[in-house]
XYZ file of C-alpha atoms in Angstrom:
766
model
C 0.001 -0.023 0.014
C 3.005 2.326 0.697
C 4.295 1.672 -2.864
C 0.653 2.814 -4.301
C 0.875 6.010 -2.223
C 4.417 6.598 -3.477
C 3.370 6.142 -7.000
C 0.541 8.569 -6.418
C 2.533 11.153 -5.067
C 5.213 10.577 -7.585
C 2.547 11.093 -10.516
C 1.067 14.288 -8.850
C 4.432 15.820 -8.667
C 5.149 15.032 -12.321
C 1.994 16.357 -13.339
C 2.395 19.900 -11.616
C 5.920 20.056 -12.832
C 4.554 19.836 -16.300
C 2.314 22.726 -16.062
C -0.473 20.558 -14.413
C -1.903 23.714 -12.388
C -3.085 25.416 -15.567
C -4.310 22.444 -17.166
C -6.856 22.439 -14.133
C -7.378 26.088 -14.627
C -7.507 26.248 -18.389
C -11.244 25.230 -18.751
C -12.049 28.460 -16.875
C -10.591 30.423 -19.956
C -13.055 28.767 -22.296
C -16.283 28.845 -20.286
C -16.717 32.673 -20.794
C -15.897 32.466 -24.529
C -18.753 29.907 -24.678
C -21.154 31.676 -22.640
C -20.360 35.170 -24.331
C -21.104 33.654 -27.859
C -24.253 31.273 -27.137
C -25.902 33.361 -24.403
C -24.609 37.135 -24.634
C -25.880 39.598 -26.971
C -22.250 40.359 -28.396
C -22.116 37.185 -29.905
C -24.731 37.250 -32.261
C -24.103 36.373 -35.866
C -23.600 39.398 -37.816
C -25.831 40.515 -40.637
C -23.786 41.491 -43.961
C -24.142 44.361 -46.369
C -25.322 43.978 -49.595
C -25.581 46.272 -52.729
C -27.924 47.135 -55.547
C -27.357 48.743 -59.153
C -30.994 49.897 -60.051
C -31.100 50.656 -63.629
C -34.563 50.091 -63.925
C -36.038 52.753 -61.553
C -39.699 51.313 -61.670
C -42.168 51.076 -58.938
C -41.230 47.176 -58.761
C -37.626 47.711 -58.383
C -37.922 50.303 -55.917
C -40.382 47.743 -53.986
C -37.862 45.280 -54.176
C -35.168 47.723 -52.701
C -37.387 48.506 -49.946
C -38.318 44.925 -48.983
C -34.540 43.875 -48.902
C -33.921 46.940 -46.425
C -36.261 45.253 -44.096
C -34.607 41.792 -44.242
C -32.593 41.339 -40.858
C -30.125 39.459 -42.573
C -28.956 42.465 -44.791
C -27.200 44.864 -42.447
C -26.938 47.402 -44.954
C -28.418 47.761 -48.609
C -26.360 50.135 -50.713
C -27.252 51.786 -53.886
C -24.563 51.996 -56.474
C -23.466 52.262 -59.866
C -21.827 49.948 -62.234
C -18.404 51.783 -61.907
C -18.551 51.343 -58.158
C -18.827 47.271 -58.293
C -15.225 46.451 -57.519
C -14.693 49.006 -54.855
C -17.904 47.881 -53.058
C -16.629 44.527 -53.136
C -13.305 45.558 -51.520
C -15.152 47.241 -48.896
C -16.604 44.072 -47.930
C -20.071 43.943 -49.378
C -21.318 40.124 -49.788
C -22.898 40.561 -53.107
C -24.235 43.093 -55.770
C -27.801 42.725 -57.430
C -27.901 44.525 -60.725
C -31.516 45.089 -62.021
C -31.183 46.023 -65.857
C -33.354 48.858 -67.498
C -36.910 48.004 -67.996
C -36.298 44.518 -66.645
C -39.861 43.964 -65.129
C -41.404 45.420 -68.308
C -39.180 43.370 -70.765
C -39.174 40.041 -68.753
C -42.733 39.251 -69.495
C -41.802 39.534 -73.431
C -38.834 37.352 -73.035
C -36.669 40.148 -74.106
C -33.987 42.399 -72.227
C -31.044 41.485 -70.136
C -31.450 39.162 -66.913
C -30.872 39.950 -63.303
C -27.264 39.558 -62.563
C -26.116 38.892 -58.960
C -22.163 39.458 -58.384
C -21.223 37.317 -55.432
C -17.826 38.161 -53.415
C -16.272 34.633 -53.434
C -13.969 35.425 -50.614
C -17.133 35.620 -48.373
C -18.248 31.870 -49.299
C -20.789 31.130 -46.510
C -22.383 34.677 -46.611
C -22.434 34.683 -50.359
C -24.244 31.008 -50.403
C -26.883 32.146 -47.914
C -27.476 35.383 -50.307
C -27.593 33.445 -53.349
C -29.850 31.086 -51.764
C -32.441 33.877 -50.874
C -32.079 35.451 -54.352
C -32.430 32.122 -56.655
C -35.523 31.195 -54.486
C -37.156 34.658 -55.278
C -36.099 34.494 -58.909
C -37.567 30.999 -59.353
C -40.775 32.458 -57.952
C -40.554 35.113 -60.181
C -40.063 32.800 -63.189
C -42.865 30.492 -62.355
C -45.184 33.539 -61.927
C -44.126 35.067 -65.253
C -44.506 32.011 -67.145
C -48.118 31.421 -65.517
C -49.292 35.246 -66.051
C -48.418 34.886 -69.572
C -50.113 31.568 -70.372
C -53.264 32.990 -68.488
C -53.567 36.453 -70.166
C -52.671 34.729 -73.793
C -55.331 32.244 -73.217
C -57.966 35.033 -72.173
C -56.959 37.368 -74.798
C -55.225 35.477 -77.642
C -51.747 35.596 -78.900
C -51.276 39.285 -79.330
C -52.012 41.486 -76.415
C -53.124 45.160 -76.755
C -51.248 47.727 -74.827
C -53.732 48.094 -72.169
C -53.845 44.376 -71.619
C -49.884 44.117 -71.268
C -50.471 46.783 -68.561
C -52.835 44.982 -66.652
C -50.593 41.849 -67.013
C -47.582 43.644 -65.486
C -49.648 45.125 -62.625
C -51.408 41.865 -61.755
C -48.210 39.824 -62.254
C -46.338 42.210 -59.999
C -48.989 41.956 -57.100
C -49.083 38.234 -57.244
C -45.254 37.980 -57.228
C -44.786 40.426 -54.217
C -47.628 38.354 -52.384
C -45.749 34.838 -53.303
C -42.346 36.128 -52.188
C -43.231 37.792 -48.940
C -45.210 34.835 -47.940
C -43.048 32.156 -49.137
C -41.751 31.274 -45.589
C -45.278 31.008 -44.113
C -45.299 27.324 -45.236
C -43.027 26.338 -42.326
C -44.165 25.677 -38.620
C -41.157 27.043 -37.129
C -39.281 30.123 -38.571
C -36.655 30.249 -36.097
C -33.286 29.846 -37.637
C -30.562 31.713 -35.493
C -31.362 29.524 -32.397
C -30.818 26.279 -34.188
C -27.675 27.400 -35.973
C -26.280 28.500 -32.609
C -27.044 25.124 -31.356
C -25.264 23.420 -34.183
C -22.070 25.470 -33.624
C -22.338 24.717 -29.923
C -22.356 20.942 -30.823
C -19.594 21.311 -33.241
C -17.205 23.177 -31.064
C -17.957 21.353 -27.527
C -17.628 17.966 -28.978
C -14.534 18.728 -30.401
C -13.142 20.434 -27.592
C -14.461 17.531 -25.245
C -12.338 15.165 -27.770
C -9.277 16.765 -27.891
C -9.238 17.760 -23.981
C -9.849 14.110 -22.894
C -7.533 12.642 -25.482
C -4.707 14.911 -24.576
C -4.959 14.621 -20.741
C -5.039 10.852 -21.203
C -1.880 11.184 -23.274
C -0.236 13.350 -21.106
C -0.531 10.861 -18.207
C 0.649 7.700 -20.167
C 3.269 9.167 -22.201
C 5.734 9.135 -19.344
C 5.635 5.442 -18.966
C 8.223 4.638 -21.594
C 10.566 6.968 -19.878
C 9.934 5.545 -16.422
C 10.526 2.141 -17.878
C 14.130 3.189 -19.097
C 14.858 4.770 -15.927
C 14.061 1.389 -14.079
C 10.980 2.781 -12.030
C 8.775 0.438 -13.029
C 11.011 -2.384 -12.368
C 12.030 -1.243 -8.951
C 8.226 -0.653 -8.094
C 7.378 -4.244 -8.911
C 10.512 -5.412 -7.171
C 9.189 -3.835 -4.029
C 6.193 -5.649 -4.410
C 4.067 -2.614 -5.158
C 0.742 -2.587 -6.794
C -1.327 -0.099 -8.475
C 1.099 1.695 -10.794
C -1.184 2.107 -13.474
C -3.891 2.620 -11.052
C -2.175 5.572 -9.600
C -2.004 7.076 -13.197
C -5.513 6.903 -13.699
C -6.725 8.376 -10.268
C -3.966 11.390 -11.439
C -6.120 11.707 -14.727
C -9.437 11.339 -12.922
C -8.385 14.468 -10.687
C -7.241 16.653 -13.233
C -10.178 16.105 -15.545
C -12.848 16.808 -12.698
C -12.664 20.778 -13.138
C -13.355 20.383 -16.881
C -16.149 18.175 -15.979
C -17.891 20.668 -13.815
C -17.675 23.430 -16.033
C -19.197 21.178 -18.896
C -22.169 20.364 -16.617
C -22.225 24.295 -15.761
C -22.328 25.097 -19.831
C -24.596 22.344 -20.804
C -26.891 23.291 -17.971
C -26.823 26.923 -19.016
C -27.087 26.406 -22.965
C -29.125 23.310 -23.348
C -31.330 23.275 -20.076
C -30.501 19.832 -19.204
C -31.995 18.319 -16.224
C -30.007 17.037 -13.114
C -30.660 13.469 -14.440
C -29.411 14.392 -17.803
C -26.150 15.867 -16.477
C -25.737 12.883 -14.375
C -25.812 10.624 -17.475
C -23.353 13.027 -19.155
C -21.062 12.556 -16.232
C -21.133 8.846 -16.694
C -20.366 9.093 -20.210
C -17.404 11.692 -19.482
C -15.848 9.187 -17.241
C -16.095 6.131 -19.429
C -14.703 8.173 -22.070
C -11.949 8.993 -20.091
C -11.212 5.176 -19.064
C -11.673 4.355 -22.895
C -9.005 6.858 -24.116
C -6.650 5.870 -20.942
C -6.516 2.118 -22.109
C -6.230 3.004 -25.960
C -3.021 5.210 -24.930
C -1.865 2.441 -22.541
C -1.867 0.070 -25.185
C -0.136 2.142 -27.634
C 2.624 3.045 -25.342
C 2.916 -0.475 -24.191
C 3.844 -1.844 -27.906
C 5.585 1.256 -28.896
C 8.331 1.551 -26.194
C 9.820 4.769 -27.589
C 8.251 7.745 -26.017
C 8.656 10.156 -29.073
C 7.374 7.931 -31.760
C 4.371 7.031 -29.541
C 3.455 10.533 -28.909
C 3.706 11.394 -32.591
C 1.581 8.334 -33.507
C -0.956 9.356 -30.893
C -1.142 13.003 -32.163
C -1.706 11.650 -35.673
C -4.253 9.414 -34.704
C -6.253 12.182 -32.711
C -6.019 14.536 -35.466
C -7.004 12.251 -38.352
C -10.110 11.276 -36.376
C -11.078 14.887 -35.989
C -10.522 15.735 -39.693
C -12.128 12.620 -41.391
C -14.975 12.474 -39.274
C -16.204 15.818 -40.229
C -17.852 16.686 -36.936
C -16.262 19.852 -36.752
C -14.615 21.136 -40.113
C -17.748 19.940 -42.265
C -15.601 17.858 -44.541
C -15.887 14.230 -43.397
C -13.913 12.156 -45.883
C -15.345 8.670 -44.830
C -18.915 7.295 -44.666
C -21.052 8.076 -41.998
C -21.727 4.324 -41.164
C -17.713 4.619 -40.213
C -17.655 8.184 -38.866
C -20.203 7.520 -36.158
C -17.811 5.438 -34.454
C -15.543 8.403 -33.787
C -15.452 9.640 -30.284
C -16.267 13.283 -31.625
C -19.483 11.717 -33.399
C -20.426 9.879 -30.228
C -20.048 13.006 -28.316
C -22.414 14.925 -30.372
C -24.631 11.782 -30.543
C -25.009 11.725 -26.781
C -25.336 15.567 -26.447
C -28.186 15.343 -28.836
C -29.704 12.440 -27.141
C -29.907 14.353 -23.907
C -31.452 17.355 -25.441
C -34.151 15.177 -26.853
C -34.604 13.522 -23.697
C -33.015 10.129 -24.038
C -32.402 8.326 -20.658
C -30.943 5.016 -19.312
C -30.246 2.211 -21.742
C -31.570 3.882 -24.743
C -28.856 6.538 -24.164
C -25.959 4.182 -23.384
C -26.698 2.121 -26.518
C -25.290 5.014 -28.373
C -22.231 4.962 -26.491
C -21.165 1.449 -26.998
C -18.661 2.590 -30.011
C -16.888 4.322 -27.577
C -15.636 1.030 -25.979
C -13.871 0.334 -29.531
C -10.745 2.378 -28.279
C -10.815 0.635 -24.925
C -10.837 -2.848 -26.770
C -8.026 -1.881 -28.760
C -5.778 -0.842 -26.121
C -6.581 -4.011 -24.177
C -5.928 -6.135 -27.163
C -2.537 -4.444 -27.462
C -1.836 -4.967 -23.849
C -2.529 -8.661 -24.244
C -0.468 -9.079 -27.635
C 2.468 -7.427 -25.577
C 2.314 -9.896 -22.933
C 2.180 -12.913 -25.331
C 5.306 -11.488 -27.220
C 6.916 -11.115 -24.095
C 6.514 -14.602 -22.853
C 7.536 -15.825 -26.158
C 10.608 -13.625 -26.120
C 11.630 -14.753 -22.744
C 11.526 -18.315 -23.625
C 13.503 -18.086 -26.783
C 15.924 -15.088 -25.539
C 18.949 -17.326 -25.812
C 18.290 -18.619 -29.310
C 17.711 -15.189 -30.501
C 20.335 -13.294 -28.945
C 22.762 -13.616 -32.044
C 20.348 -12.708 -34.564
C 19.032 -9.720 -32.235
C 22.499 -8.469 -32.087
C 22.986 -8.612 -35.992
C 19.646 -6.785 -36.407
C 20.786 -4.169 -34.102
C 23.915 -3.825 -35.609
C 22.372 -3.374 -39.305
C 19.884 -0.837 -37.875
C 22.519 1.198 -36.252
C 24.948 0.968 -39.442
C 22.193 2.057 -41.460
C 21.289 5.126 -39.160
C 24.867 6.163 -39.048
C 24.850 6.103 -42.985
C 22.090 8.394 -42.981
C 23.469 10.826 -40.332
C 26.889 10.713 -42.509
C 25.281 11.637 -45.882
C 22.488 14.040 -44.826
C 22.985 17.608 -43.807
C 22.832 18.435 -40.243
C 19.109 19.640 -40.296
C 17.825 16.722 -41.937
C 19.582 13.921 -40.049
C 18.697 15.951 -36.769
C 15.243 16.090 -37.737
C 15.200 12.249 -38.830
C 16.182 11.388 -35.263
C 13.700 13.886 -33.698
C 10.841 12.658 -35.857
C 11.436 8.931 -34.691
C 13.851 7.765 -37.054
C 12.788 5.207 -39.702
C 9.406 4.288 -38.128
C 8.735 8.042 -37.307
C 9.478 9.134 -40.833
C 7.322 6.381 -42.449
C 4.564 7.706 -39.820
C 5.012 11.460 -41.150
C 4.781 10.287 -44.504
C 1.592 8.510 -44.215
C 0.175 11.377 -42.389
C 0.848 13.747 -45.254
C -0.749 11.257 -47.730
C -4.016 11.304 -45.505
C -3.784 14.850 -45.083
C -3.623 15.206 -48.850
C -6.515 12.946 -49.115
C -8.656 14.968 -46.632
C -7.778 18.014 -48.742
C -9.472 16.558 -52.007
C -12.527 18.430 -52.621
C -15.071 15.730 -52.871
C -17.998 17.409 -50.890
C -21.419 16.527 -51.890
C -23.085 19.381 -54.508
C -26.367 18.491 -53.303
C -27.878 19.029 -49.909
C -29.028 15.906 -48.610
C -32.209 15.408 -46.372
C -34.744 12.981 -45.387
C -38.351 13.570 -45.980
C -41.761 12.267 -44.088
C -44.883 12.435 -46.015
C -47.598 12.221 -43.470
C -50.164 13.721 -45.887
C -50.066 11.284 -48.922
C -52.419 13.537 -50.931
C -52.010 14.774 -54.421
C -50.022 18.206 -53.428
C -47.779 16.447 -51.285
C -46.824 13.971 -54.010
C -46.411 16.678 -56.320
C -43.929 18.357 -53.962
C -42.020 15.036 -53.562
C -41.831 14.710 -57.432
C -40.550 18.262 -57.514
C -37.921 17.692 -54.734
C -36.645 14.497 -56.474
C -35.986 16.689 -59.670
C -34.523 19.352 -57.946
C -30.746 19.609 -58.640
C -29.384 21.229 -55.406
C -31.173 18.960 -53.065
C -31.420 15.207 -52.545
C -34.010 13.081 -50.355
C -34.616 10.008 -48.826
C -38.091 9.116 -47.949
C -38.560 7.674 -44.359
C -41.512 6.683 -42.224
C -42.274 9.036 -39.283
C -41.121 6.369 -36.805
C -37.572 6.627 -38.367
C -37.824 10.377 -37.812
C -36.623 10.551 -34.156
C -33.661 8.375 -34.854
C -32.388 10.106 -38.090
C -32.446 13.603 -36.293
C -30.498 11.881 -33.632
C -27.803 10.494 -35.666
C -27.710 13.735 -37.957
C -26.150 11.925 -41.191
C -28.076 14.155 -43.323
C -28.735 17.844 -43.133
C -32.330 17.408 -41.376
C -35.894 16.020 -41.829
C -38.462 17.632 -43.803
C -42.011 16.689 -42.797
C -45.067 17.239 -44.707
C -47.883 17.367 -42.234
C -51.340 15.959 -42.726
C -53.746 18.346 -44.283
C -51.213 19.902 -46.633
C -53.191 18.777 -49.783
C -56.230 20.346 -48.534
C -55.367 23.710 -47.076
C -55.420 26.360 -49.693
C -53.329 28.643 -47.683
C -50.753 26.251 -47.125
C -49.760 28.145 -43.694
C -47.577 26.277 -41.449
C -48.142 22.659 -42.752
C -44.330 21.896 -43.588
C -41.959 21.208 -40.616
C -38.112 21.118 -41.424
C -36.204 20.054 -38.476
C -32.243 20.602 -38.881
C -29.805 18.010 -37.707
C -27.671 19.337 -34.680
C -24.646 19.683 -36.691
C -26.109 21.066 -39.723
C -25.379 24.691 -40.807
C -27.528 24.758 -43.922
C -30.911 25.235 -42.753
C -31.577 28.443 -44.519
C -30.607 27.011 -47.647
C -32.938 24.248 -47.385
C -35.892 26.275 -46.550
C -35.244 28.549 -49.342
C -35.161 25.768 -51.902
C -38.262 24.063 -50.392
C -40.228 27.305 -50.165
C -39.466 28.383 -53.723
C -40.710 24.910 -54.994
C -43.875 25.184 -53.008
C -44.578 28.773 -54.107
C -43.889 27.569 -57.725
C -46.276 24.716 -57.368
C -49.130 27.141 -55.571
C -48.708 29.818 -58.726
C -49.331 26.747 -61.139
C -52.346 25.323 -59.147
C -54.058 28.786 -59.002
C -53.512 29.600 -62.830
C -57.218 28.499 -63.581
C -58.742 30.543 -60.526
C -56.515 33.344 -62.146
C -57.922 32.988 -65.612
C -61.525 32.659 -64.408
C -61.117 35.810 -62.462
C -60.023 37.787 -65.680
C -63.000 36.174 -67.656
C -65.458 36.553 -65.079
C -66.882 33.131 -65.561
C -66.123 29.158 -65.024
C -63.778 27.817 -67.531
C -64.826 25.677 -70.171
C -62.989 22.372 -70.807
C -61.752 23.806 -74.122
C -60.313 26.925 -72.119
C -58.834 24.429 -69.547
C -56.906 22.623 -72.446
C -55.683 25.815 -74.279
C -54.448 27.169 -70.804
C -52.498 23.730 -70.368
C -50.902 24.237 -73.833
C -50.121 27.818 -73.043
C -48.220 26.772 -69.884
C -46.113 24.643 -71.961
C -45.451 27.162 -74.808
C -44.652 29.863 -72.463
C -41.967 28.199 -70.425
C -38.775 30.357 -70.368
C -36.101 29.237 -72.764
C -33.771 31.980 -71.708
C -32.355 32.420 -68.168
C -34.073 35.162 -66.040
C -31.025 35.737 -63.908
C -27.248 34.845 -63.640
C -25.054 34.550 -60.974
C -21.359 35.648 -60.904
C -18.339 35.107 -58.779
C -15.796 37.959 -58.261
C -13.128 38.541 -55.700
C -13.443 41.069 -52.948
C -12.190 41.740 -49.441
C -10.362 38.408 -48.412
C -12.607 37.093 -45.137
C -13.050 33.853 -43.507
C -16.294 31.658 -43.953
C -18.980 32.791 -41.556
C -19.238 29.473 -39.761
C -16.764 26.890 -40.680
C -12.824 27.660 -40.644
C -10.804 27.749 -43.729
C -8.190 25.265 -44.794
C -5.269 27.681 -43.450
C -7.034 27.343 -40.008
C -6.822 23.809 -40.181
C -3.451 23.803 -41.173
C -2.329 26.317 -38.417
C -4.312 24.136 -35.679
C -2.422 20.826 -36.925
C 0.954 22.414 -36.937
C 0.903 24.011 -33.712
C 0.387 20.603 -32.028
C 2.684 18.686 -33.936
C 5.541 21.081 -33.837
C 5.143 21.424 -29.891
C 5.246 17.643 -29.769
C 8.552 17.831 -31.468
C 9.992 20.592 -29.800
C 9.537 18.895 -26.435
C 12.696 16.896 -26.850
C 14.678 20.170 -26.291
C 13.488 20.407 -22.521
C 14.837 16.649 -21.737
C 18.076 16.740 -19.715
C 20.009 14.624 -22.294
C 19.155 17.336 -25.067
C 20.232 19.923 -22.702
C 23.505 18.562 -22.121
C 23.913 18.147 -25.997
C 22.847 21.936 -26.474
C 25.467 22.965 -23.760
C 28.237 21.000 -25.404
C 27.366 22.607 -28.932
C 27.309 26.133 -27.430
C 31.111 25.596 -26.522
C 31.769 25.317 -30.206
C 32.247 28.248 -32.407
C 28.985 29.183 -34.319
C 27.597 26.044 -32.379
C 24.298 27.603 -31.064
C 23.670 29.100 -34.596
C 23.872 25.777 -36.310
C 21.978 24.073 -33.477
C 19.203 26.453 -33.446
C 19.219 26.795 -37.233
C 19.038 23.134 -37.792
C 16.165 22.691 -35.523
C 14.418 25.709 -37.160
C 15.119 24.468 -40.846
C 13.562 21.105 -39.824
C 10.331 22.744 -38.423
C 10.243 24.654 -41.482
C 10.447 21.615 -43.608
C 7.460 20.078 -41.551
C 5.547 23.262 -42.100
C 5.848 23.107 -45.774
C 5.154 19.647 -46.165
C 1.655 20.121 -44.260
C 1.064 23.156 -46.380
C 1.569 21.173 -49.487
C -0.209 18.273 -48.435
C -3.272 20.501 -47.763
C -3.104 21.825 -51.165
C -2.887 25.431 -49.980
C -2.181 28.359 -52.426
C 1.285 29.773 -52.412
C 1.401 33.403 -52.265
C 3.766 36.222 -50.908
C 1.537 36.841 -47.862
C 1.135 33.162 -47.291
C 4.685 32.469 -47.383
C 5.705 35.356 -44.957
C 2.915 33.992 -42.666
C 4.305 30.558 -42.940
C 7.779 31.589 -42.037
C 6.777 34.007 -39.295
C 4.358 31.423 -37.640
C 6.815 28.710 -38.051
C 9.329 30.891 -36.224
C 7.183 31.893 -33.713
C 6.128 28.051 -32.909
C 9.817 27.185 -32.686
C 10.831 29.880 -30.624
C 7.685 29.657 -28.145
C 7.916 25.969 -27.846
C 11.597 26.008 -27.210
C 11.151 28.837 -24.514
C 8.322 26.706 -22.716
C 10.414 23.577 -22.884
C 13.692 24.593 -21.680
C 13.087 27.414 -19.485
C 9.736 26.512 -17.735
C 8.274 23.088 -18.118
C 11.351 20.784 -19.076
C 10.522 17.238 -20.010
C 6.787 16.351 -21.054
C 5.840 19.971 -22.103
C 4.095 19.185 -24.936
C 1.443 17.172 -23.037
C 0.717 19.516 -20.358
C 0.660 23.237 -20.522
C 1.482 23.588 -24.154
C -1.421 21.497 -25.337
C -3.943 23.545 -23.262
C -2.605 26.567 -24.622
C -2.966 25.209 -27.929
C -6.677 24.640 -27.492
C -7.051 28.150 -26.214
C -5.328 29.641 -29.072
C -7.128 27.462 -31.589
C -10.504 28.579 -30.099
C -9.873 32.528 -29.997
C -7.767 32.420 -33.280
C -10.646 31.097 -35.395
C -9.354 27.365 -35.889
C -13.054 26.083 -34.756
C -15.052 28.974 -36.224
C -14.526 32.336 -37.370
C -14.932 34.867 -34.581
C -14.363 37.960 -36.912
C -17.689 37.311 -38.351
C -19.299 38.129 -34.823
C -20.479 41.292 -33.345
C -18.848 43.175 -30.545
C -15.624 42.392 -29.001
C -15.355 38.750 -29.979
C -14.342 39.631 -33.527
C -11.166 41.018 -32.222
C -10.065 37.727 -30.251
C -8.040 36.447 -33.326
C -5.443 39.189 -32.725
C -4.565 37.589 -29.402
C -3.856 34.348 -30.816
C -0.635 33.076 -33.075
C -3.284 31.213 -35.096
C -5.516 34.119 -35.528
C -2.321 36.208 -36.468
C -1.345 33.525 -39.119
C -4.863 33.588 -40.579
C -5.051 37.600 -40.894
C -1.365 37.066 -42.597
C -2.732 34.726 -45.169
C -5.558 37.089 -45.857
C -3.196 39.983 -46.815
C -2.622 41.690 -43.527
C 1.246 42.622 -43.407
C 1.111 43.734 -39.817
C 0.026 40.193 -38.428
C 3.038 38.309 -39.934
C 5.160 41.075 -38.442
C 3.974 41.008 -34.882
C 4.467 37.034 -35.305
C 8.081 37.481 -36.503
C 8.964 40.017 -33.605
C 7.266 37.511 -31.268
C 9.198 34.587 -32.526
C 12.549 36.523 -32.170
C 12.126 37.562 -28.876
C 11.272 33.683 -28.004
C 14.397 32.452 -29.618
C 16.771 35.026 -28.377
C 17.155 34.074 -24.554
């Protein structure tokens, strides 16, 4: 028992020596950011400016501008001229709508220019939202135009008089405005912002929880190989000590309690979870901790090299985060596989708790979390099995082992002889041959991740509770729609599909849809917890429903013009004219143009993912500089002329090599500002990681304070979401993070890489 308490004391001392106090206090820095964004007024999503070139100057165009000014989504609506297009985009306008001369008049003659929407391609998410609204309105206008022409030509013949054309224009304008303004009334719930904030909360919190639990487990287990080399484990067993690994788990449990407490506070405040739900979340949290602990225990039991084990673990952590698609909206593996990732399971548990799942129904979703624990246990058993075989045949294999060790040392000496100092130094730093192969594999997988294979169509589920003619018509139109893909499910499957969130959401056609002439509130769209495309889906569906309603009312429209019931012959002619007056030329065109560089509104850019990965990978490599053996090497080299310059220069060049490899693997664009940002960011990471390792933390720096700092820098710097797209003081947070400064530099801000360069030099000089 005394041995157990000695091990416990040793592990606590080791933890606090590595910046453990900050690890405990670190969540306190994250909580205010979460609460400020998800509950504070300063964190609301910013509306964005748009511009209009009104060359028409008619009642219809002025009415359209007035309606746009009343849309909350648009912060400002600027009236400009053609000559101001480039300048307006540079100022940050998301899009410019150009209404050509006599558009609303000539459109009904199939003449004149189409409406033009010019989007700022450097603000992609906001531009996509604007395009979805614009496209929805224009599709309604196209349908109204075709119907009005068919009705009037059925009523008055092939040639219309000037007065009849004027009546056509007036009535079509009234119907169009009514259809456009009422298009969203078909949905029961029009609240989008709350759903969007929920999706962002689910994404960021799930990722942070996964990273914290995995890193904190790694920080405790990664010390085992070094302790084995120093004989600590052997002496502990010789003294008949028990509970060596239990001691480490108790330390792990202790340092994760603060994060658990703050997580419970956050979930209670944002999701309004009950005490019972919070208890179930605590059980899941502890089970996750145990699973990660066994997983990394198994890895470090098989891989006795601490440096190689850390590199492998960090690669696995980030590949799970990237390929699951739960944070960066670009999952590259099927959902059937991605749902087994710890990030997906966390999001699933949170959504289940929010929807009232309890007990066995909830824990059944957490079973895949046992996969990492099972892998760890299997590795432990395999290692024990091989240890027994090796001990039995140790004498017979002694000669062959000596020979293989000789060949390995000879090959490594050849590498050191012929490679330049920075490269062979980096070769040993990365974990020699096995580590280099791991690094190449990681870069190849990053390249695979960077391949643009995202779905072009929004995928949703559809529940048809109505089963009437109108609902079947909507179903057919949705199946033909190019921008959306539907999968029909039953009402019983709806709750499960929303819980798993493998598609954007579920559209329900409620009972009575086909019998209601008004069509108000008879569609229900429920977005998945991780979806950010709710507005786009609503606009697509609204445009289709409005178009169908316009077509269905064509007969009533004609009857009101004629002042009588329609004869069968008139109905036949109307149907023929509806086909004859379909548009053959586009009513609108959409064009992309460069404007002021800006990050996406919700998901981070690929450059943010690059900065996020590079921070943790380089910090893991830099931790070697805090080891006592490396400090002795540094002292000896400093006694040589220009030794320190060569020593630091070699390390930095290797760091720069890693940076460029990641940059190329992620297929990022090369530009002067980008290269300046990469150089200054790498210099800062090199200097900052060296400073922490050598002056403050010593051995194990990369798994203590620096990792928690990395999570903090990632959150406020825009690696998880774009804070500059938020209102208030939150939009200035990236300036206080090296990751945020790097992103500002890639956007063309020369001051950001300059700040990083100065900070990097200051960190290197001591």
